[in-house]
mmCIF file of C-alpha atoms in Angstrom:
data_model
loop_
_atom_site.group_PDB
_atom_site.id
_atom_site.type_symbol
_atom_site.label_atom_id
_atom_site.label_comp_id
_atom_site.label_asym_id
_atom_site.label_seq_id
_atom_site.Cartn_x
_atom_site.Cartn_y
_atom_site.Cartn_z
ATOM 1 C CA MET X 1 11.340 21.475 -1.534
ATOM 2 C CA SER X 2 13.005 22.551 -4.673
ATOM 3 C CA THR X 3 9.705 22.531 -6.278
ATOM 4 C CA TYR X 4 8.619 25.583 -4.524
ATOM 5 C CA GLY X 5 11.676 27.516 -3.928
ATOM 6 C CA ASN X 6 11.993 28.608 -0.144
ATOM 7 C CA PHE X 7 8.514 27.939 0.862
ATOM 8 C CA THR X 8 8.776 26.457 4.401
ATOM 9 C CA ALA X 9 5.655 27.471 6.074
ATOM 10 C CA PRO X 10 4.757 25.648 9.089
ATOM 11 C CA ILE X 11 2.085 23.069 8.734
ATOM 12 C CA GLY X 12 2.039 21.400 11.871
ATOM 13 C CA SER X 13 -1.040 23.690 13.429
ATOM 14 C CA ARG X 14 -3.110 22.866 10.156
ATOM 15 C CA ARG X 15 -2.072 19.060 9.829
ATOM 16 C CA ALA X 16 -4.052 17.325 12.664
ATOM 17 C CA PRO X 17 -7.437 18.717 11.762
ATOM 18 C CA ALA X 18 -6.982 18.246 7.931
ATOM 19 C CA LEU X 19 -5.955 14.390 8.525
ATOM 20 C CA ARG X 20 -9.054 13.907 11.002
ATOM 21 C CA THR X 21 -11.361 14.759 8.414
ATOM 22 C CA VAL X 22 -9.749 12.556 5.627
ATOM 23 C CA GLY X 23 -11.737 9.453 6.698
ATOM 24 C CA THR X 24 -15.135 10.981 5.472
ATOM 25 C CA ARG X 25 -13.357 13.087 2.711
ATOM 26 C CA GLU X 26 -12.360 9.849 1.168
ATOM 27 C CA ARG X 27 -15.861 8.634 0.593
ATOM 28 C CA ARG X 28 -17.354 12.097 -0.948
ATOM 29 C CA SER X 29 -13.867 14.143 -2.410
ATOM 30 C CA HIS X 30 -11.753 11.591 -3.948
ATOM 31 C CA LEU X 31 -13.287 12.692 -7.442
ATOM 32 C CA THR X 32 -13.192 16.411 -6.657
ATOM 33 C CA ALA X 33 -9.811 16.375 -5.165
ATOM 34 C CA PRO X 34 -7.228 18.667 -6.688
ATOM 35 C CA ARG X 35 -5.888 17.080 -9.814
ATOM 36 C CA VAL X 36 -2.418 17.673 -9.323
ATOM 37 C CA PRO X 37 0.243 15.205 -9.330
ATOM 38 C CA THR X 38 1.682 13.588 -6.131
ATOM 39 C CA VAL X 39 4.239 11.285 -5.055
ATOM 40 C CA GLY X 40 3.388 7.906 -3.498
ATOM 41 C CA ILE X 41 5.983 5.898 -1.697
ATOM 42 C CA ASP X 42 5.733 2.255 -1.466
ATOM 43 C CA ILE X 43 8.153 0.804 1.469
ATOM 44 C CA GLY X 44 8.987 -2.966 1.633
ATOM 45 C CA GLY X 45 11.530 -4.910 3.425
ATOM 46 C CA THR X 46 13.796 -4.954 0.277
ATOM 47 C CA LYS X 47 12.942 -1.691 -1.812
ATOM 48 C CA VAL X 48 11.619 1.611 -1.655
ATOM 49 C CA MET X 49 9.555 2.772 -4.640
ATOM 50 C CA ALA X 50 8.735 6.233 -5.301
ATOM 51 C CA GLY X 51 6.477 7.495 -8.338
ATOM 52 C CA VAL X 52 4.848 10.517 -9.450
ATOM 53 C CA VAL X 53 1.128 9.622 -10.229
ATOM 54 C CA ASP X 54 -1.271 11.972 -11.868
ATOM 55 C CA ALA X 55 -5.067 12.264 -10.914
ATOM 56 C CA ASP X 56 -5.859 9.262 -13.395
ATOM 57 C CA GLY X 57 -3.658 6.680 -11.743
ATOM 58 C CA ASN X 58 -0.924 7.034 -14.291
ATOM 59 C CA ILE X 59 2.674 6.773 -13.215
ATOM 60 C CA LEU X 60 4.812 9.856 -14.568
ATOM 61 C CA GLU X 61 8.064 8.615 -13.477
ATOM 62 C CA LYS X 62 8.950 5.984 -11.118
ATOM 63 C CA VAL X 63 12.556 5.623 -8.802
ATOM 64 C CA ARG X 64 13.548 2.836 -6.291
ATOM 65 C CA ALA X 65 16.270 2.435 -3.861
ATOM 66 C CA GLU X 66 17.179 -0.527 -1.823
ATOM 67 C CA THR X 67 15.616 -0.624 1.648
ATOM 68 C CA PRO X 68 18.946 -0.007 4.049
ATOM 69 C CA ASP X 69 19.536 -3.636 5.079
ATOM 70 C CA LYS X 70 18.303 -4.085 8.861
ATOM 71 C CA SER X 71 18.987 -0.429 9.805
ATOM 72 C CA LYS X 72 19.036 0.185 13.552
ATOM 73 C CA SER X 73 18.008 3.727 12.837
ATOM 74 C CA PRO X 74 14.654 4.883 11.449
ATOM 75 C CA LYS X 75 16.312 8.103 9.850
ATOM 76 C CA VAL X 76 18.178 6.017 7.542
ATOM 77 C CA VAL X 77 15.113 4.830 6.008
ATOM 78 C CA GLU X 78 13.496 8.381 6.329
ATOM 79 C CA ASP X 79 16.608 9.723 4.721
ATOM 80 C CA THR X 80 16.055 7.273 1.569
ATOM 81 C CA ILE X 81 12.473 8.715 1.296
ATOM 82 C CA VAL X 82 13.355 12.232 1.381
ATOM 83 C CA GLU X 83 16.130 11.787 -1.202
ATOM 84 C CA LEU X 84 13.747 10.012 -3.745
ATOM 85 C CA VAL X 85 11.036 12.620 -3.149
ATOM 86 C CA LEU X 86 13.336 15.427 -3.612
ATOM 87 C CA ASP X 87 14.781 13.760 -6.717
ATOM 88 C CA LEU X 88 11.134 13.607 -8.297
ATOM 89 C CA SER X 89 10.511 16.999 -7.095
ATOM 90 C CA ASP X 90 13.140 18.473 -9.234
ATOM 91 C CA ARG X 91 11.291 17.735 -12.451
ATOM 92 C CA HIS X 92 7.744 17.463 -11.366
ATOM 93 C CA ASP X 93 5.457 19.748 -9.575
ATOM 94 C CA VAL X 94 4.683 17.853 -6.352
ATOM 95 C CA HIS X 95 2.055 18.869 -4.262
ATOM 96 C CA ALA X 96 1.668 16.044 -1.573
ATOM 97 C CA VAL X 97 3.390 12.949 -0.697
ATOM 98 C CA GLY X 98 1.831 9.372 0.302
ATOM 99 C CA VAL X 99 3.441 6.713 1.958
ATOM 100 C CA GLY X 100 2.326 2.991 2.125
ATOM 101 C CA ALA X 101 4.188 1.273 4.783
ATOM 102 C CA ALA X 102 4.504 -2.495 5.452
ATOM 103 C CA GLY X 103 3.294 -2.580 9.027
ATOM 104 C CA TRP X 104 0.831 -1.211 11.685
ATOM 105 C CA VAL X 105 -0.058 2.659 11.072
ATOM 106 C CA ASP X 106 -2.048 4.206 13.998
ATOM 107 C CA ALA X 107 -5.565 5.484 13.321
ATOM 108 C CA ASP X 108 -4.167 9.094 12.894
ATOM 109 C CA ARG X 109 -2.113 8.028 10.411
ATOM 110 C CA ASN X 110 1.094 9.694 11.743
ATOM 111 C CA ARG X 111 2.811 6.828 13.646
ATOM 112 C CA VAL X 112 4.186 3.462 12.339
ATOM 113 C CA LEU X 113 3.379 1.379 15.482
ATOM 114 C CA PHE X 114 5.343 -1.606 14.121
ATOM 115 C CA ALA X 115 6.962 -2.672 10.897
ATOM 116 C CA PRO X 116 8.318 -6.434 11.014
ATOM 117 C CA HIS X 117 11.201 -5.725 8.373
ATOM 118 C CA LEU X 118 12.170 -2.328 9.732
ATOM 119 C CA SER X 119 13.273 -0.903 12.970
ATOM 120 C CA TRP X 120 10.201 1.346 13.334
ATOM 121 C CA ARG X 121 8.406 1.149 16.521
ATOM 122 C CA ASN X 122 5.981 3.907 17.451
ATOM 123 C CA GLU X 123 7.706 5.933 14.627
ATOM 124 C CA PRO X 124 6.179 9.610 13.985
ATOM 125 C CA LEU X 125 6.731 9.059 10.275
ATOM 126 C CA ARG X 126 4.234 11.543 8.946
ATOM 127 C CA ASP X 127 5.453 14.479 11.113
ATOM 128 C CA ARG X 128 8.965 13.769 10.615
ATOM 129 C CA LEU X 129 8.601 13.619 6.637
ATOM 130 C CA SER X 130 6.454 16.748 6.586
ATOM 131 C CA ASP X 131 8.913 18.661 8.462
ATOM 132 C CA ARG X 132 11.620 17.866 6.119
ATOM 133 C CA LEU X 133 9.562 18.022 2.622
ATOM 134 C CA ALA X 134 7.150 21.173 3.576
ATOM 135 C CA VAL X 135 4.227 19.284 1.908
ATOM 136 C CA PRO X 136 1.440 17.543 3.304
ATOM 137 C CA VAL X 137 2.447 13.748 3.931
ATOM 138 C CA LEU X 138 -0.153 10.952 4.672
ATOM 139 C CA VAL X 139 0.935 7.720 5.848
ATOM 140 C CA ASP X 140 -1.264 4.405 5.613
ATOM 141 C CA ASN X 141 -0.766 0.515 5.618
ATOM 142 C CA ASP X 142 0.408 -0.662 2.339
ATOM 143 C CA ALA X 143 -2.561 -2.885 1.867
ATOM 144 C CA ASN X 144 -4.862 -0.162 2.372
ATOM 145 C CA THR X 145 -3.025 1.962 -0.249
ATOM 146 C CA ALA X 146 -2.892 -1.100 -2.642
ATOM 147 C CA ALA X 147 -6.819 -1.663 -1.798
ATOM 148 C CA TRP X 148 -7.601 2.024 -2.548
ATOM 149 C CA ALA X 149 -5.822 1.921 -6.009
ATOM 150 C CA GLU X 150 -7.678 -1.220 -7.180
ATOM 151 C CA TRP X 151 -10.786 0.185 -6.456
ATOM 152 C CA ARG X 152 -9.938 3.579 -7.907
ATOM 153 C CA PHE X 153 -8.269 2.225 -11.028
ATOM 154 C CA GLY X 154 -8.113 -1.432 -11.115
ATOM 155 C CA ALA X 155 -9.971 -4.545 -10.538
ATOM 156 C CA GLY X 156 -12.254 -3.304 -7.681
ATOM 157 C CA ARG X 157 -13.901 -0.141 -9.704
ATOM 158 C CA GLY X 158 -17.639 0.218 -9.275
ATOM 159 C CA GLU X 159 -17.774 -1.898 -6.063
ATOM 160 C CA ASP X 160 -19.279 -0.656 -3.080
ATOM 161 C CA HIS X 161 -18.062 -3.471 -0.604
ATOM 162 C CA LEU X 162 -14.739 -4.463 -1.185
ATOM 163 C CA VAL X 163 -12.100 -6.745 0.420
ATOM 164 C CA MET X 164 -8.523 -7.014 -0.938
ATOM 165 C CA ILE X 165 -5.919 -9.873 -0.041
ATOM 166 C CA THR X 166 -2.182 -9.592 -0.656
ATOM 167 C CA LEU X 167 -0.487 -12.624 -0.941
ATOM 168 C CA GLY X 168 3.419 -12.436 -0.574
ATOM 169 C CA THR X 169 5.780 -13.508 2.229
ATOM 170 C CA GLY X 170 2.513 -13.447 4.371
ATOM 171 C CA ILE X 171 -0.969 -12.160 4.134
ATOM 172 C CA GLY X 172 -1.972 -8.575 4.224
ATOM 173 C CA GLY X 173 -5.383 -7.150 3.522
ATOM 174 C CA ALA X 174 -7.705 -4.140 3.418
ATOM 175 C CA ILE X 175 -11.595 -3.395 3.799
ATOM 176 C CA LEU X 176 -13.394 -0.805 1.728
ATOM 177 C CA GLU X 177 -17.013 0.289 2.363
ATOM 178 C CA GLU X 178 -18.617 2.929 0.178
ATOM 179 C CA GLY X 179 -15.718 4.338 -1.016
ATOM 180 C CA GLN X 180 -13.938 4.579 2.572
ATOM 181 C CA VAL X 181 -10.931 2.447 3.868
ATOM 182 C CA LYS X 182 -11.947 0.754 6.989
ATOM 183 C CA ARG X 183 -8.931 0.922 9.582
ATOM 184 C CA GLY X 184 -10.654 0.251 12.647
ATOM 185 C CA LYS X 185 -10.542 1.871 16.016
ATOM 186 C CA TYR X 186 -6.712 1.640 16.287
ATOM 187 C CA GLY X 187 -5.811 1.611 12.680
ATOM 188 C CA VAL X 188 -4.906 -1.960 12.439
ATOM 189 C CA ALA X 189 -7.734 -3.534 10.729
ATOM 190 C CA GLY X 190 -7.224 -6.029 7.992
ATOM 191 C CA GLU X 191 -4.207 -8.389 9.334
ATOM 192 C CA PHE X 192 -6.436 -11.068 7.939
ATOM 193 C CA GLY X 193 -3.307 -13.128 7.763
ATOM 194 C CA HIS X 194 -3.125 -13.960 11.447
ATOM 195 C CA MET X 195 -6.833 -15.483 11.740
ATOM 196 C CA GLN X 196 -6.321 -18.875 13.302
ATOM 197 C CA VAL X 197 -7.613 -21.433 10.956
ATOM 198 C CA VAL X 198 -5.729 -24.651 12.355
ATOM 199 C CA PRO X 199 -5.516 -24.684 16.200
ATOM 200 C CA GLY X 200 -2.113 -25.809 17.346
ATOM 201 C CA GLY X 201 -0.985 -25.562 13.396
ATOM 202 C CA HIS X 202 2.388 -24.461 12.270
ATOM 203 C CA ARG X 203 4.315 -21.927 14.234
ATOM 204 C CA CYS X 204 3.929 -18.030 12.932
ATOM 205 C CA PRO X 205 6.390 -15.364 13.336
ATOM 206 C CA CYS X 206 3.726 -13.640 15.113
ATOM 207 C CA GLY X 207 3.882 -15.884 17.945
ATOM 208 C CA ASN X 208 0.926 -17.976 17.547
ATOM 209 C CA ARG X 209 0.250 -20.962 15.838
ATOM 210 C CA GLY X 210 -2.116 -21.924 12.912
ATOM 211 C CA CYS X 211 -2.550 -18.467 11.298
ATOM 212 C CA TRP X 212 -3.888 -18.462 7.891
ATOM 213 C CA GLU X 213 -0.764 -17.046 6.255
ATOM 214 C CA GLN X 214 1.195 -20.320 7.408
ATOM 215 C CA TYR X 215 -1.199 -22.458 4.899
ATOM 216 C CA SER X 216 -1.691 -19.833 2.201
ATOM 217 C CA SER X 217 1.192 -17.287 1.257
ATOM 218 C CA GLY X 218 4.569 -17.309 -0.486
ATOM 219 C CA ASN X 219 6.260 -18.496 2.668
ATOM 220 C CA ALA X 220 3.770 -21.687 2.862
ATOM 221 C CA LEU X 221 4.311 -22.673 -0.709
ATOM 222 C CA VAL X 222 8.213 -22.515 -0.733
ATOM 223 C CA ARG X 223 8.229 -24.483 2.805
ATOM 224 C CA GLU X 224 6.129 -27.213 1.539
ATOM 225 C CA ALA X 225 8.108 -27.429 -1.669
ATOM 226 C CA LYS X 226 11.473 -27.466 0.308
ATOM 227 C CA GLU X 227 9.894 -30.060 2.767
ATOM 228 C CA LEU X 228 9.154 -32.375 -0.184
ATOM 229 C CA ALA X 229 12.576 -31.994 -1.626
ATOM 230 C CA ALA X 230 14.410 -32.337 1.434
ATOM 231 C CA ALA X 231 12.652 -35.582 1.847
ATOM 232 C CA ASP X 232 13.926 -36.486 -1.407
ATOM 233 C CA SER X 233 10.115 -37.462 -2.349
ATOM 234 C CA PRO X 234 9.925 -38.608 -6.105
ATOM 235 C CA VAL X 235 7.092 -35.948 -6.745
ATOM 236 C CA ALA X 236 9.937 -33.311 -5.891
ATOM 237 C CA TYR X 237 12.459 -34.633 -8.530
ATOM 238 C CA GLY X 238 11.709 -32.060 -11.295
ATOM 239 C CA ILE X 239 12.305 -29.008 -8.789
ATOM 240 C CA ILE X 240 15.251 -30.850 -7.327
ATOM 241 C CA GLU X 241 16.876 -31.186 -10.813
ATOM 242 C CA HIS X 242 15.881 -27.664 -11.568
ATOM 243 C CA VAL X 243 17.840 -26.097 -8.310
ATOM 244 C CA LYS X 244 20.601 -28.961 -8.970
ATOM 245 C CA GLY X 245 20.171 -30.208 -5.699
ATOM 246 C CA GLN X 246 20.448 -26.768 -3.578
ATOM 247 C CA ILE X 247 17.053 -26.919 -2.012
ATOM 248 C CA GLY X 248 17.665 -23.478 -0.300
ATOM 249 C CA ASP X 249 17.443 -21.979 -3.848
ATOM 250 C CA ILE X 250 13.838 -23.071 -4.345
ATOM 251 C CA THR X 251 11.606 -19.813 -4.465
ATOM 252 C CA GLY X 252 7.830 -18.746 -4.951
ATOM 253 C CA PRO X 253 8.234 -17.690 -8.509
ATOM 254 C CA MET X 254 10.275 -20.576 -9.719
ATOM 255 C CA ILE X 255 7.419 -22.835 -8.274
ATOM 256 C CA THR X 256 4.890 -20.662 -10.477
ATOM 257 C CA GLU X 257 7.103 -21.156 -13.313
ATOM 258 C CA LEU X 258 7.446 -24.817 -12.949
ATOM 259 C CA ALA X 259 3.739 -25.277 -12.467
ATOM 260 C CA ARG X 260 3.059 -23.260 -16.022
ATOM 261 C CA GLU X 261 5.425 -25.810 -17.442
ATOM 262 C CA GLY X 262 3.382 -28.608 -16.259
ATOM 263 C CA ASP X 263 5.436 -29.794 -13.191
ATOM 264 C CA ALA X 264 2.730 -31.864 -11.202
ATOM 265 C CA MET X 265 4.071 -31.162 -7.651
ATOM 266 C CA CYS X 266 4.130 -27.640 -8.238
ATOM 267 C CA ILE X 267 0.459 -27.554 -9.638
ATOM 268 C CA GLU X 268 -0.448 -29.379 -6.535
ATOM 269 C CA LEU X 269 1.051 -27.161 -4.237
ATOM 270 C CA LEU X 270 -0.601 -24.105 -5.709
ATOM 271 C CA GLN X 271 -3.802 -25.686 -5.527
ATOM 272 C CA ASP X 272 -3.306 -26.617 -2.050
ATOM 273 C CA ILE X 273 -2.382 -22.717 -1.262
ATOM 274 C CA GLY X 274 -5.541 -21.856 -3.282
ATOM 275 C CA GLN X 275 -7.757 -24.161 -1.352
ATOM 276 C CA TRP X 276 -6.552 -22.691 1.946
ATOM 277 C CA LEU X 277 -7.178 -19.009 0.453
ATOM 278 C CA GLY X 278 -10.571 -20.278 -0.489
ATOM 279 C CA VAL X 279 -11.213 -21.155 3.224
ATOM 280 C CA GLY X 280 -10.216 -17.942 4.595
ATOM 281 C CA ILE X 281 -12.155 -16.112 1.903
ATOM 282 C CA ALA X 282 -15.183 -18.013 2.870
ATOM 283 C CA ASN X 283 -14.616 -17.240 6.584
ATOM 284 C CA LEU X 284 -14.105 -13.382 5.485
ATOM 285 C CA ALA X 285 -17.545 -13.516 3.608
ATOM 286 C CA ALA X 286 -19.293 -14.603 6.707
ATOM 287 C CA ALA X 287 -17.782 -11.786 8.575
ATOM 288 C CA LEU X 288 -17.745 -9.063 6.122
ATOM 289 C CA ASP X 289 -20.236 -10.032 3.241
ATOM 290 C CA PRO X 290 -18.229 -8.032 0.599
ATOM 291 C CA SER X 291 -19.164 -7.930 -3.019
ATOM 292 C CA CYS X 292 -15.849 -8.530 -4.390
ATOM 293 C CA PHE X 293 -12.510 -10.018 -3.090
ATOM 294 C CA VAL X 294 -9.534 -8.739 -5.083
ATOM 295 C CA ILE X 295 -6.084 -10.939 -4.527
ATOM 296 C CA GLY X 296 -3.165 -9.165 -5.114
ATOM 297 C CA GLY X 297 0.650 -9.650 -4.078
ATOM 298 C CA GLY X 298 3.434 -11.678 -5.571
ATOM 299 C CA VAL X 299 1.816 -14.795 -5.192
ATOM 300 C CA SER X 300 -1.175 -13.941 -7.238
ATOM 301 C CA ALA X 301 0.942 -13.969 -10.358
ATOM 302 C CA ALA X 302 0.109 -17.877 -10.693
ATOM 303 C CA ASP X 303 -3.196 -16.590 -11.676
ATOM 304 C CA ASP X 304 -5.808 -19.366 -12.153
ATOM 305 C CA LEU X 305 -3.383 -22.091 -11.170
ATOM 306 C CA LEU X 306 -3.967 -20.255 -7.328
ATOM 307 C CA ILE X 307 -7.104 -18.429 -7.769
ATOM 308 C CA ALA X 308 -9.335 -21.265 -9.620
ATOM 309 C CA PRO X 309 -9.049 -23.570 -6.568
ATOM 310 C CA ALA X 310 -9.619 -20.707 -4.340
ATOM 311 C CA ARG X 311 -13.023 -20.123 -6.212
ATOM 312 C CA ASP X 312 -13.964 -23.746 -5.977
ATOM 313 C CA ALA X 313 -13.115 -24.016 -1.917
ATOM 314 C CA PHE X 314 -14.963 -20.627 -1.396
ATOM 315 C CA LYS X 315 -17.959 -22.216 -2.992
ATOM 316 C CA ARG X 316 -17.718 -25.343 -0.687
ATOM 317 C CA GLN X 317 -16.973 -23.367 2.535
ATOM 318 C CA LEU X 318 -19.565 -20.382 2.135
ATOM 319 C CA THR X 319 -21.979 -20.352 4.827
ATOM 320 C CA GLY X 320 -25.370 -20.292 3.588
ATOM 321 C CA ARG X 321 -24.028 -21.291 0.144
ATOM 322 C CA GLY X 322 -27.020 -21.638 -2.337
ATOM 323 C CA TYR X 323 -29.133 -19.405 -0.661
ATOM 324 C CA ARG X 324 -27.124 -16.084 -0.691
ATOM 325 C CA PRO X 325 -25.101 -14.186 -3.642
ATOM 326 C CA GLU X 326 -21.764 -15.035 -3.793
ATOM 327 C CA ALA X 327 -18.927 -12.421 -4.062
ATOM 328 C CA ARG X 328 -16.664 -12.186 -7.044
ATOM 329 C CA ILE X 329 -13.054 -13.521 -6.636
ATOM 330 C CA VAL X 330 -10.572 -11.530 -9.125
ATOM 331 C CA ARG X 331 -7.067 -11.059 -9.410
ATOM 332 C CA ALA X 332 -5.699 -7.441 -8.745
ATOM 333 C CA GLN X 333 -4.945 -5.599 -12.201
ATOM 334 C CA LEU X 334 -2.103 -3.091 -11.146
ATOM 335 C CA GLY X 335 0.731 -5.167 -9.969
ATOM 336 C CA PRO X 336 3.419 -4.317 -7.702
ATOM 337 C CA GLU X 337 2.795 -0.493 -8.357
ATOM 338 C CA ALA X 338 -0.766 -0.777 -6.753
ATOM 339 C CA GLY X 339 0.570 0.254 -3.087
ATOM 340 C CA MET X 340 2.507 3.042 -4.741
ATOM 341 C CA VAL X 341 -0.409 4.558 -6.851
ATOM 342 C CA GLY X 342 -2.686 4.049 -4.015
ATOM 343 C CA ALA X 343 -0.800 6.160 -1.489
ATOM 344 C CA ALA X 344 -0.337 9.041 -4.460
ATOM 345 C CA ASP X 345 -3.882 9.458 -4.778
ATOM 346 C CA LEU X 346 -5.017 9.150 -1.206
ATOM 347 C CA SER X 347 -2.384 11.945 -0.662
ATOM 348 C CA ARG X 348 -4.416 14.116 -2.845
ATOM 349 C CA LEU X 349 -7.130 14.341 -0.350
ATOM 350 C CA VAL X 350 -4.591 16.598 1.765
ATOM 351 C CA ALA X 351 -2.991 18.441 -1.035
ATOM 352 C CA ARG X 352 -5.660 21.050 -1.049
ATOM 353 C CA ARG X 353 -3.874 22.620 2.190
ATOM 354 C CA PHE X 354 -0.487 23.132 0.275
ATOM 355 C CA ARG X 355 -2.343 24.812 -2.628
ATOM 356 C CA ARG X 356 -3.777 27.220 -0.420
ATOM 357 C CA ALA X 357 -0.538 27.663 1.628
ATOM 358 C CA LYS X 358 0.877 28.341 -2.052
ATOM 359 C CA ARG X 359 -1.525 30.320 -3.243
ATOM 360 C CA ARG X 360 -1.307 32.496 -0.042
ATOM 361 C CA ARG X 361 2.373 32.896 -0.283
ATOM 362 C CA VAL X 362 2.089 33.936 -4.136
ATOM 363 C CA GLU X 363 -0.588 36.556 -2.940
ATOM 364 C CA ARG X 364 1.668 38.134 -0.381
ATOM 365 C CA TYR X 365 4.481 38.289 -2.684
ATOM 366 C CA GLU X 366 2.433 39.922 -5.373
ATOM 367 C CA ARG X 367 1.287 42.500 -2.853
ATOM 368 C CA PHE X 368 4.601 43.123 -1.761
ATOM 369 C CA GLU X 369 5.677 43.829 -5.351
ATOM 370 C CA ARG X 370 2.823 45.795 -5.874
ATOM 371 C CA PHE X 371 3.632 47.845 -2.749
ATOM 372 C CA THR X 372 7.300 48.103 -3.774
ATOM 373 C CA GLU X 373 6.451 49.298 -7.046
ATOM 374 C CA ALA X 374 4.018 51.866 -6.008
ATOM 375 C CA ALA X 375 6.866 53.232 -3.603
ATOM 376 C CA ARG X 376 9.383 53.275 -6.369
ATOM 377 C CA ARG X 377 6.973 55.523 -8.261
ATOM 378 C CA ALA X 378 6.390 57.710 -5.558
ATOM 379 C CA ARG X 379 10.094 58.301 -4.970
ATOM 380 C CA ASP X 380 10.633 59.027 -8.895
ATOM 381 C CA THR X 381 7.718 61.331 -8.952
ATOM 382 C CA ALA X 382 8.950 63.214 -5.804
#
């Protein structure tokens, strides 16, 4: 990496032991990790966003590129990531890189097992990026990195047991307990969107029917609006007029905008989505008993149009209601940069290795310079 000249010391032998201990170090060391700038990468289906983030969660600089469309080669996306990191490292002293990927990441946080919007299948992303960038790289699921950011710097600060739900095209999620991301035995915990809530319900792209995200997500919101518009329902006249009859142009942000302007159908659709959100949250509360649910993702921009009905449904569906403390339900604070910020902050936990390697390199260079200077003086006095 240009920041450190020709440093290319092999890091593979030190990488695995360090990453195996990251889970416990998350709990005890995030406040004592090196206060150095790191790069966070957020990889989605449409964009790759990279940013330099300081130890307080502030974004010093951000760049982005389009995700190579339907690339058949994982290397094309890998090349995009490397180009963005090298661009940022020309202007910043980068010590580590964290990647939040929209997909399943294994427990060792090396391989992307499956990414629905990219051609990654069992892809050793961490090793390949580490070899090319010559700094430690940490790879995690994007919902995990977003939850970490909200716990460290956003709506989840001070919470010991937190669940994050990301509402976008589908539903993602993450669990934090006592300052540690719970990833499960195989690394794929938090796939809340594929809990079955309606047996035999709507078909989900995952192959099953009745998944939660088919009733409470951006896709569900748009599907219901389009179905009403296609049926020429009187309640849909407002949105039909808005898109000038082009039903395919209906989007989630458009529905939210019209709801804010008072469109009755759009308000009702967000209420429906919110009620299903509350049902799912009540199920998660029964299983996990967190103190706080943080709602993020693009659909959360609807704010109380969505979250208020979710709170109402949660109170009605919560098992043991009236006899147990109720978890808070709050909107995420960090917006679309949460995954990037969290990935950068998590990578600081492995930045120590690079700092040590750099220090040893500098010390070797200084010893060599002293030896050379002593030899020169000896020759001059001979």
